[in-house]
Coordinates of C-alpha atoms in Angstrom, one line a residue:
M1 CA 3.8 -18.7 -17.0
P2 CA 0.4 -16.9 -16.6
A3 CA 0.2 -13.2 -16.8
A4 CA -1.1 -12.7 -13.3
P5 CA 2.0 -13.7 -11.3
V6 CA 4.2 -11.7 -13.5
L7 CA 3.3 -9.2 -12.9
G8 CA 2.9 11.5 8.3
G9 CA 3.1 14.8 8.6
E10 CA 1.7 17.3 11.0
F11 CA -1.5 19.3 10.6
I12 CA -2.0 22.9 11.8
R13 CA -3.3 22.8 15.4
S14 CA -6.5 24.6 16.1
E15 CA -9.4 24.4 18.4
Q16 CA -11.7 24.7 15.4
R17 CA -12.7 21.9 13.0
I18 CA -12.5 22.1 9.3
V19 CA -15.7 20.9 7.7
M20 CA -16.4 19.9 4.1
A21 CA -20.2 19.5 4.2
A22 CA -21.9 16.9 2.1
T23 CA -24.9 19.1 1.8
A24 CA -26.2 22.4 3.3
T25 CA -28.4 20.3 5.7
P26 CA -26.2 17.3 6.6
S27 CA -28.0 14.0 7.1
P28 CA -26.7 10.4 7.5
S29 CA -27.6 9.6 3.9
A30 CA -25.7 12.7 2.6
L31 CA -22.3 11.3 1.9
R32 CA -22.0 9.8 -1.6
V33 CA -19.1 7.5 -2.2
G34 CA -18.0 6.6 -5.7
V35 CA -15.8 3.7 -6.9
L36 CA -14.3 3.6 -10.4
T37 CA -12.6 0.9 -12.4
E38 CA -8.9 1.0 -11.8
T39 CA -7.0 2.0 -15.0
E40 CA -3.4 1.0 -14.1
E41 CA -2.2 -1.8 -16.2
G42 CA -2.2 -5.1 -14.3
E43 CA -4.3 -3.7 -11.5
H44 CA -7.1 -6.2 -10.6
R45 CA -8.2 -4.7 -7.2
V46 CA -11.2 -2.5 -6.5
A47 CA -11.5 0.1 -3.7
L48 CA -14.8 -1.4 -2.2
D49 CA -16.0 -5.0 -2.2
P50 CA -19.8 -5.8 -1.7
G51 CA -19.3 -6.5 2.0
A52 CA -17.8 -3.1 2.6
V53 CA -20.6 -1.5 0.5
A54 CA -23.2 -3.2 2.7
K55 CA -21.6 -1.7 5.8
L56 CA -21.5 1.8 4.2
V57 CA -25.1 1.6 3.1
K58 CA -26.2 0.4 6.6
A59 CA -24.4 3.4 8.0
G60 CA -26.4 5.7 5.8
R61 CA -24.0 6.3 3.0
T62 CA -24.8 6.2 -0.7
V63 CA -22.5 4.1 -2.8
H64 CA -22.1 4.3 -6.6
I65 CA -20.0 1.7 -8.4
E66 CA -18.9 2.0 -12.0
S67 CA -20.2 -1.0 -14.0
G68 CA -17.6 -3.7 -14.1
A69 CA -15.3 -2.1 -11.5
G70 CA -15.1 -5.3 -9.5
E71 CA -15.0 -7.9 -12.2
A72 CA -11.3 -8.5 -12.1
A73 CA -11.7 -9.2 -8.4
S74 CA -14.6 -11.6 -9.0
F75 CA -17.2 -9.1 -7.7
T76 CA -20.2 -8.8 -10.0
D77 CA -22.4 -5.8 -10.5
E78 CA -25.3 -7.9 -9.2
A79 CA -23.4 -8.5 -6.0
Y80 CA -22.9 -4.8 -5.5
T81 CA -26.6 -4.0 -6.2
T82 CA -27.6 -6.7 -3.7
A83 CA -25.3 -5.0 -1.1
G84 CA -27.2 -1.7 -1.7
A85 CA -25.0 0.1 -4.2
T86 CA -26.2 1.6 -7.5
I87 CA -24.4 0.9 -10.7
Q88 CA -23.6 4.1 -12.7
T89 CA -21.4 5.3 -15.5
R90 CA -18.0 6.7 -14.8
A91 CA -19.1 10.2 -15.8
S92 CA -22.1 10.2 -13.5
I93 CA -20.0 9.0 -10.6
L94 CA -17.4 11.7 -11.1
K95 CA -20.1 14.3 -11.4
H96 CA -22.1 13.4 -8.3
S97 CA -19.9 11.7 -5.8
Q98 CA -18.3 13.6 -2.9
V99 CA -15.7 11.0 -2.2
I100 CA -13.9 9.0 -4.8
A101 CA -12.3 5.9 -3.4
V102 CA -9.3 4.5 -5.4
V103 CA -6.7 1.9 -5.0
R104 CA -3.8 3.3 -7.1
T105 CA -2.6 6.8 -7.8
P106 CA -5.2 8.7 -9.9
D107 CA -4.2 9.1 -13.6
D108 CA -4.2 12.4 -15.4
K109 CA -7.8 12.0 -16.6
L110 CA -9.1 11.4 -13.2
V111 CA -7.1 14.3 -11.7
A112 CA -8.5 16.6 -14.4
A113 CA -12.1 15.4 -13.7
L114 CA -12.1 16.0 -9.9
T115 CA -13.5 19.3 -8.8
K116 CA -13.6 21.6 -5.8
D117 CA -15.3 20.1 -2.7
Q118 CA -14.7 16.6 -3.8
A119 CA -12.3 14.2 -1.9
V120 CA -10.2 11.4 -3.1
V121 CA -9.0 8.6 -0.8
G122 CA -6.5 5.9 -1.6
L123 CA -2.9 4.8 -2.0
L124 CA -2.0 8.1 -3.7
N125 CA 1.8 7.7 -3.7
P126 CA 2.1 11.3 -2.7
L127 CA 5.8 11.5 -2.0
N128 CA 6.5 10.2 -5.5
R129 CA 3.8 12.3 -7.1
P130 CA 4.1 15.8 -5.6
D131 CA 2.9 17.5 -8.7
M132 CA -0.3 15.6 -8.6
I133 CA -0.9 16.6 -5.0
R134 CA -0.1 20.2 -5.9
E135 CA -2.6 20.1 -8.8
L136 CA -5.4 18.4 -6.8
T137 CA -5.0 20.8 -4.0
K138 CA -5.0 23.8 -6.4
R139 CA -8.3 22.5 -7.7
G140 CA -9.8 22.4 -4.2
V141 CA -9.8 18.6 -4.0
T142 CA -9.3 17.1 -0.5
T143 CA -6.6 14.4 -0.8
I144 CA -6.5 11.6 1.8
A145 CA -3.5 9.3 1.5
F146 CA -3.2 5.9 3.2
E147 CA 0.6 6.3 3.1
F148 CA 0.4 8.8 5.9
V149 CA -1.7 6.8 8.3
P150 CA 0.1 7.1 11.7
R151 CA 0.7 3.4 12.0
T152 CA 1.9 3.4 15.6
L153 CA -1.5 4.6 16.8
S154 CA -3.7 1.6 17.8
R155 CA -6.9 3.3 16.7
A156 CA -5.4 3.9 13.2
Q157 CA -4.6 0.2 12.6
S158 CA -7.9 -0.5 10.9
M159 CA -7.0 2.2 8.4
D160 CA -3.6 0.8 7.6
A161 CA -3.8 -0.1 3.9
L162 CA -0.1 -0.4 3.6
S163 CA -0.1 -3.3 6.0
S164 CA -3.2 -5.0 4.6
Q165 CA -1.7 -4.9 1.1
S166 CA 1.8 -5.8 2.3
S167 CA 0.3 -8.9 3.9
A168 CA -1.3 -9.9 0.6
A169 CA 1.9 -9.2 -1.3
G170 CA 4.0 -11.3 1.1
Y171 CA 1.7 -14.2 0.8
R172 CA 1.6 -14.0 -3.0
A173 CA 5.4 -13.7 -3.2
A174 CA 5.9 -17.1 -1.7
I175 CA 3.2 -18.6 -3.9
V176 CA 4.8 -17.1 -7.0
A177 CA 8.2 -18.3 -5.9
A178 CA 6.9 -21.8 -5.6
Y179 CA 5.3 -21.5 -9.0
V180 CA 8.4 -20.2 -10.7
F181 CA 11.0 -22.4 -9.0
G182 CA 11.6 -25.5 -11.0
R183 CA 12.1 -27.8 -8.1
Y184 CA 10.1 -28.9 -5.0
L185 CA 9.9 -26.4 -2.1
P186 CA 9.4 -29.1 0.6
M187 CA 11.4 -32.2 1.2
M188 CA 9.8 -35.0 -0.8
I189 CA 10.4 -38.6 -0.1
T190 CA 9.4 -40.9 -3.0
A191 CA 10.2 -44.3 -4.4
S192 CA 12.6 -42.6 -6.7
G193 CA 14.5 -41.0 -4.0
T194 CA 14.4 -37.9 -1.7
A195 CA 14.3 -34.3 -2.9
T196 CA 15.9 -31.9 -0.5
P197 CA 13.9 -28.8 0.6
A198 CA 14.5 -25.4 -1.0
K199 CA 16.3 -22.8 0.9
V200 CA 14.4 -19.5 1.0
I201 CA 15.6 -16.2 2.5
V202 CA 13.3 -13.2 3.0
I203 CA 15.0 -9.8 3.4
G204 CA 13.0 -7.5 5.6
A205 CA 10.8 -8.7 8.6
G206 CA 7.9 -6.3 8.3
V207 CA 4.3 -7.3 7.4
A208 CA 5.2 -8.5 3.8
G209 CA 8.3 -10.2 5.0
L210 CA 6.7 -12.1 7.8
Q211 CA 3.8 -13.2 5.7
A212 CA 6.2 -14.4 3.0
I213 CA 8.2 -16.3 5.7
A214 CA 5.0 -17.9 7.1
T215 CA 3.8 -19.0 3.7
A216 CA 7.1 -20.4 2.5
R217 CA 7.3 -22.3 5.8
R218 CA 3.8 -23.8 5.2
L219 CA 5.0 -24.8 1.7
G220 CA 7.8 -26.8 3.3
A221 CA 10.8 -24.7 2.5
V222 CA 13.7 -24.1 4.9
V223 CA 13.3 -20.4 5.5
T224 CA 15.6 -17.7 6.9
G225 CA 14.5 -14.2 7.7
Y226 CA 17.0 -11.3 7.4
D227 CA 16.7 -7.9 9.1
I228 CA 19.2 -5.4 10.4
R229 CA 17.0 -4.9 13.4
D230 CA 17.9 -7.6 16.0
A231 CA 14.5 -6.8 17.6
S232 CA 12.9 -8.7 14.6
R233 CA 14.5 -12.0 15.8
Q234 CA 11.5 -13.0 17.9
E235 CA 9.0 -12.5 15.2
V236 CA 11.0 -14.4 12.6
E237 CA 11.8 -17.3 14.9
S238 CA 8.2 -17.6 16.2
L239 CA 7.3 -18.5 12.6
G240 CA 9.8 -21.4 12.7
A241 CA 12.4 -19.7 10.5
K242 CA 16.0 -19.0 11.1
F243 CA 17.1 -15.4 11.8
L244 CA 20.0 -13.7 10.1
T245 CA 21.2 -10.2 10.9
S246 CA 24.2 -8.0 10.4
S247 CA 27.2 -7.6 12.7
V248 CA 27.0 -3.8 12.5
A249 CA 25.3 -1.6 15.0
K250 CA 21.6 -2.1 15.7
G251 CA 19.5 -0.9 12.8
S252 CA 16.3 0.4 14.4
A253 CA 15.1 3.9 14.5
A254 CA 12.1 5.7 16.1
G255 CA 8.8 4.0 15.3
G256 CA 10.4 0.7 14.4
Y257 CA 11.7 1.6 11.0
A258 CA 15.2 0.7 10.0
R259 CA 17.5 3.6 10.6
V260 CA 19.9 5.3 8.2
M261 CA 23.3 3.6 8.3
T262 CA 26.7 5.1 7.9
D263 CA 28.6 4.4 4.7
N264 CA 31.0 2.0 6.5
E265 CA 28.1 0.2 8.1
K266 CA 26.4 -0.1 4.8
A267 CA 29.4 -1.6 3.2
T268 CA 29.9 -4.1 6.0
Q269 CA 26.3 -5.1 6.1
Q270 CA 26.0 -5.5 2.3
K271 CA 29.2 -7.6 2.1
E272 CA 27.8 -10.0 4.8
L273 CA 24.5 -10.2 3.0
D274 CA 26.1 -10.8 -0.4
D275 CA 28.1 -13.7 1.0
A276 CA 25.1 -15.3 2.6
L277 CA 22.8 -15.1 -0.5
A278 CA 24.8 -17.4 -2.6
D279 CA 23.5 -20.4 -0.5
F280 CA 19.8 -19.8 -1.2
D281 CA 17.5 -21.0 -3.9
V282 CA 14.8 -18.3 -3.5
I283 CA 15.3 -14.7 -2.4
I284 CA 12.3 -12.5 -1.5
T285 CA 13.1 -8.8 -1.0
T286 CA 10.6 -6.4 0.6
A287 CA 12.5 -3.1 1.1
K288 CA 10.6 0.1 0.1
V289 CA 11.5 3.7 0.9
P290 CA 8.5 6.1 0.6
G291 CA 9.5 9.0 -1.7
H292 CA 12.8 7.4 -2.8
A293 CA 14.1 4.8 -5.1
P294 CA 14.3 1.4 -3.3
P295 CA 17.7 0.2 -2.2
E296 CA 19.5 -2.4 -4.3
L297 CA 20.0 -5.4 -2.0
V298 CA 20.9 -8.0 -4.6
S299 CA 23.6 -6.6 -7.0
A300 CA 24.4 -7.9 -10.5
A301 CA 27.6 -9.3 -9.0
T302 CA 25.6 -11.2 -6.4
L303 CA 23.2 -12.6 -9.0
K304 CA 26.2 -14.2 -10.8
T305 CA 27.0 -16.2 -7.7
L306 CA 23.5 -17.7 -7.5
R307 CA 22.8 -21.2 -8.8
A308 CA 21.0 -21.6 -12.2
G309 CA 17.3 -22.0 -11.5
S310 CA 17.3 -19.7 -8.4
V311 CA 14.5 -17.2 -8.1
C312 CA 14.3 -13.6 -6.9
I313 CA 10.9 -12.1 -6.0
D314 CA 11.4 -8.3 -5.7
L315 CA 8.5 -6.7 -3.7
G316 CA 10.4 -3.4 -3.7
S317 CA 10.3 -3.1 -7.5
S318 CA 8.9 0.1 -8.9
S319 CA 9.3 2.6 -11.7
L320 CA 12.2 4.0 -9.7
G321 CA 14.1 0.7 -9.6
G322 CA 14.1 -2.3 -7.4
N323 CA 15.9 -4.3 -4.7
V324 CA 17.3 -6.7 -7.2
A325 CA 19.6 -5.5 -10.0
G326 CA 17.8 -5.9 -13.4
S327 CA 14.3 -6.5 -12.0
A328 CA 11.5 -4.7 -13.8
E329 CA 8.1 -4.0 -12.2
G330 CA 5.4 -6.3 -13.4
K331 CA 7.8 -8.4 -15.5
T332 CA 9.6 -11.7 -15.2
T333 CA 13.1 -11.9 -16.7
V334 CA 15.9 -14.5 -16.7
T335 CA 19.5 -13.6 -16.3
K336 CA 22.3 -15.1 -18.5
G337 CA 23.1 -17.3 -15.5
G338 CA 19.6 -18.7 -15.3
V339 CA 18.3 -16.8 -12.4
T340 CA 14.6 -15.8 -12.7
L341 CA 13.7 -12.2 -11.5
V342 CA 10.1 -11.3 -10.8
G343 CA 9.3 -7.6 -10.3
G344 CA 6.5 -7.7 -7.8
G345 CA 6.1 -4.2 -6.4
E346 CA 2.3 -4.5 -6.8
L347 CA 2.0 -8.2 -6.3
A348 CA -1.1 -7.7 -4.0
A349 CA -3.0 -6.9 -7.2
D350 CA -2.6 -10.6 -8.2
L351 CA -4.6 -11.6 -5.1
P352 CA -7.4 -9.3 -6.0
A353 CA -10.4 -10.7 -4.1
S354 CA -8.7 -11.0 -0.7
A355 CA -6.6 -7.8 -1.2
S356 CA -9.7 -5.8 -2.2
Q357 CA -11.7 -7.1 0.8
M358 CA -8.9 -6.0 3.2
Y359 CA -8.4 -2.7 1.4
A360 CA -12.1 -1.9 1.5
R361 CA -12.2 -2.3 5.3
N362 CA -9.4 0.3 5.4
V363 CA -11.5 2.7 3.3
V364 CA -14.6 2.1 5.5
A365 CA -12.5 2.9 8.6
V366 CA -11.2 6.1 7.1
L367 CA -14.7 7.2 6.2
D368 CA -16.0 6.4 9.6
S369 CA -13.2 8.6 11.1
L370 CA -13.7 11.5 8.7
A371 CA -17.4 11.4 8.3
P372 CA -19.0 9.9 11.5
E373 CA -22.2 11.9 11.0
G374 CA -22.6 11.8 7.3
E375 CA -20.4 14.7 6.4
I376 CA -16.6 14.9 6.1
V377 CA -15.2 16.7 9.2
I378 CA -11.5 17.2 9.3
D379 CA -10.3 17.9 12.8
P380 CA -6.7 19.4 12.8
T381 CA -6.3 18.4 16.5
D382 CA -6.8 14.7 15.7
E383 CA -3.5 12.9 15.1
V384 CA -5.0 10.6 12.5
H385 CA -6.5 13.4 10.5
Q386 CA -3.2 15.3 10.8
G387 CA -1.5 12.5 9.0
I388 CA -3.9 11.2 6.3
V389 CA -5.3 14.5 5.1
V390 CA -2.6 15.7 2.7
G391 CA -4.4 18.7 1.2
H392 CA -7.7 20.5 1.9
D393 CA -9.4 23.7 1.0
G394 CA -6.7 24.8 -1.5
E395 CA -3.9 24.2 1.0
V396 CA -1.4 21.4 1.4
T397 CA -1.8 20.6 5.1
N398 CA 0.5 17.6 5.6
A399 CA 3.9 18.8 6.9
A400 CA 5.9 16.0 5.2
M401 CA 4.2 16.9 1.9
R402 CA 4.8 20.6 2.4
K403 CA 8.5 19.9 2.9
V404 CA 8.7 17.9 -0.3
L405 CA 6.9 20.7 -2.2
K406 CA 9.3 23.2 -0.5
L407 CA 6.4 25.1 1.1
D408 CA 6.7 27.2 4.3
A409 CA 5.3 25.8 7.5
L410 CA 1.6 26.6 8.0
P411 CA 0.7 29.3 10.6
D412 CA -0.6 28.4 14.0
A413 CA -4.2 28.8 13.1
T414 CA -6.3 28.2 10.1
K415 CA -9.8 29.2 8.9
V416 CA -12.8 27.0 9.1
S417 CA -14.1 26.2 5.7
A418 CA -17.6 27.4 4.9
P419 CA -20.1 24.6 4.2
T420 CA -20.5 24.0 0.5
A421 CA -23.7 24.5 -1.4
D422 CA -26.0 21.6 -2.1
A423 CA -24.5 19.2 -4.5
P424 CA -26.6 17.9 -7.3
K425 CA -28.4 14.6 -6.6
A426 CA -27.0 11.4 -8.1
D427 CA -28.5 10.0 -11.2
A428 CA -30.9 7.1 -10.9
P429 CA -29.1 3.8 -10.9
A430 CA -28.7 2.0 -14.1
S431 CA -30.7 -1.2 -14.7
N432 CA -27.6 -3.3 -13.7
A433 CA -22.1 -0.5 -12.7
P434 CA 12.9 6.7 6.6
T435 CA 15.8 5.4 4.6
S436 CA 18.2 2.6 5.3
S437 CA 20.3 -0.1 3.7
V438 CA 17.4 -2.5 4.4
P439 CA 14.3 -0.5 5.3
D440 CA 11.3 -2.3 6.5
D441 CA 8.1 -2.6 4.4
T442 CA 6.1 -1.6 7.5
T443 CA 6.3 -1.2 11.3
K444 CA 3.5 -3.6 12.0
K445 CA 3.8 -7.3 12.1
A446 CA 1.9 -10.0 10.2
A447 CA -0.8 -11.8 11.9

C-alpha cells in the first residue's frame, strides 16, 4: 500500500479598535504575507496555492513563498512567481513577513523565530497546545486560529477551514476504504457470478461524515449514516443512505454540536452501536472533540466481532488517541482477527492539491476580514475577530483559551495598540521559493 493513504471564545468589548499596523504609513501594498514549507511528517498541503496568491497580489498584498513549499501539492515555484509571488529563503520570509500563514501547528523552531508585531494564522490546535499559545503571546505574536471561527455566522463560512479540510478528509476516507478493502465496493454482475455490494457505515453526520457517505455511495456501496442527533436524518437520507440513530434522548446541543450524554445514555447508545457494527464491512469514524482525546467508538471487543477483511478508517485519530481501539495516527495496522485499521486524523493531507486550494481560500478570507485596507485591524466588537484572534499585543484575548490557561477574565476595556515602527523591506526575490459520546466533526453540512 502506498505511503500517502496511510497515513470560540469572547473578546473584550470596546468601542476602540486594536491596530497592528503594517507600516507607519499604511498602504494597500504594505501587508506582507509569508508561506513556509510545512514541516510536519506526512503533511503535503501548503497554506496558499497560486490562485490564492494571485487574489492577494491583486488586492495589493505582497506574498513571499519559501522555495519548494508547494511541491508536495503539485504547485511549482514557477506557478507562484507567475501568480505574482516572490520566492525567498525561509530565513528571509521569517525576517520580513508580517503574517505567516501555516497549515499545521507551528513547530518549536518556528515559534522561536516569530517576533513581536508578527502574526501567524492557521490550524494552530490551540486547545491542545496551550503552552505554545502562551509562548507566542508572551513574545508579542498575534495568533489567529481557524479552530475558533464562529461557524454559525454566515459571513464567517468562507473562513471555515475546519469544514473545508473535513470535506477533503471525508472524501479521501471513502477512497482509502475502497483501496484497502479487498473486495468490490459496488455490486458487480459478471459472467463468473455476482458480487454483493459492501456495507459501509459512517459514524458522525457532519461535513466529513456526509462527504464520506456521498463518496461511498458514488462508489456503489450500501451506506448507512449514524448520528445521535435525529436532526441529521434528512441530510443522510438525501444522499441516498440509510440513517441509524440511538434510542436514547436526542443528542443535539446549542449550535448543532452533539451534546454531553449521561453515563446511562452513553452505555445504552454504545451497546446499540456495538451490536450494529458487526454487520458492516467498512466503518468510517469522524468524531473529534477540540481540546480533548477523541471518544472511543469502536472498542477492542467490537473489533473482534467484525469479519476478517473489514476496514476501519479513523478520522478522529490523533496523538491523544482515536475513535477505534488500536488505531494509530498516520499508520495502517491489521488486528489478529484480520481487520485493517487506518489512522486518518489528517487524511486531508493526502488530497494536497484540492485541500490546499480550499484552505488557501480560507486564509484569503481571514486576511480580507482582518486587513481590508492593507493593515491588520483587530476589532474587538466584531464577532468573527472575537473568535479567531486568540492572542494579541501580549495578551490572550480569546475567552475559551483564557479558561484553558486558567487566566482571569479580561476587564471591560482594553488599550489600543500603538502602531509599530516601519518594518524592514523584504529581500529582492530569488531568481526562481463540546463533548459527547459521538461528537460531530463540524456543524456545517457537506455540499
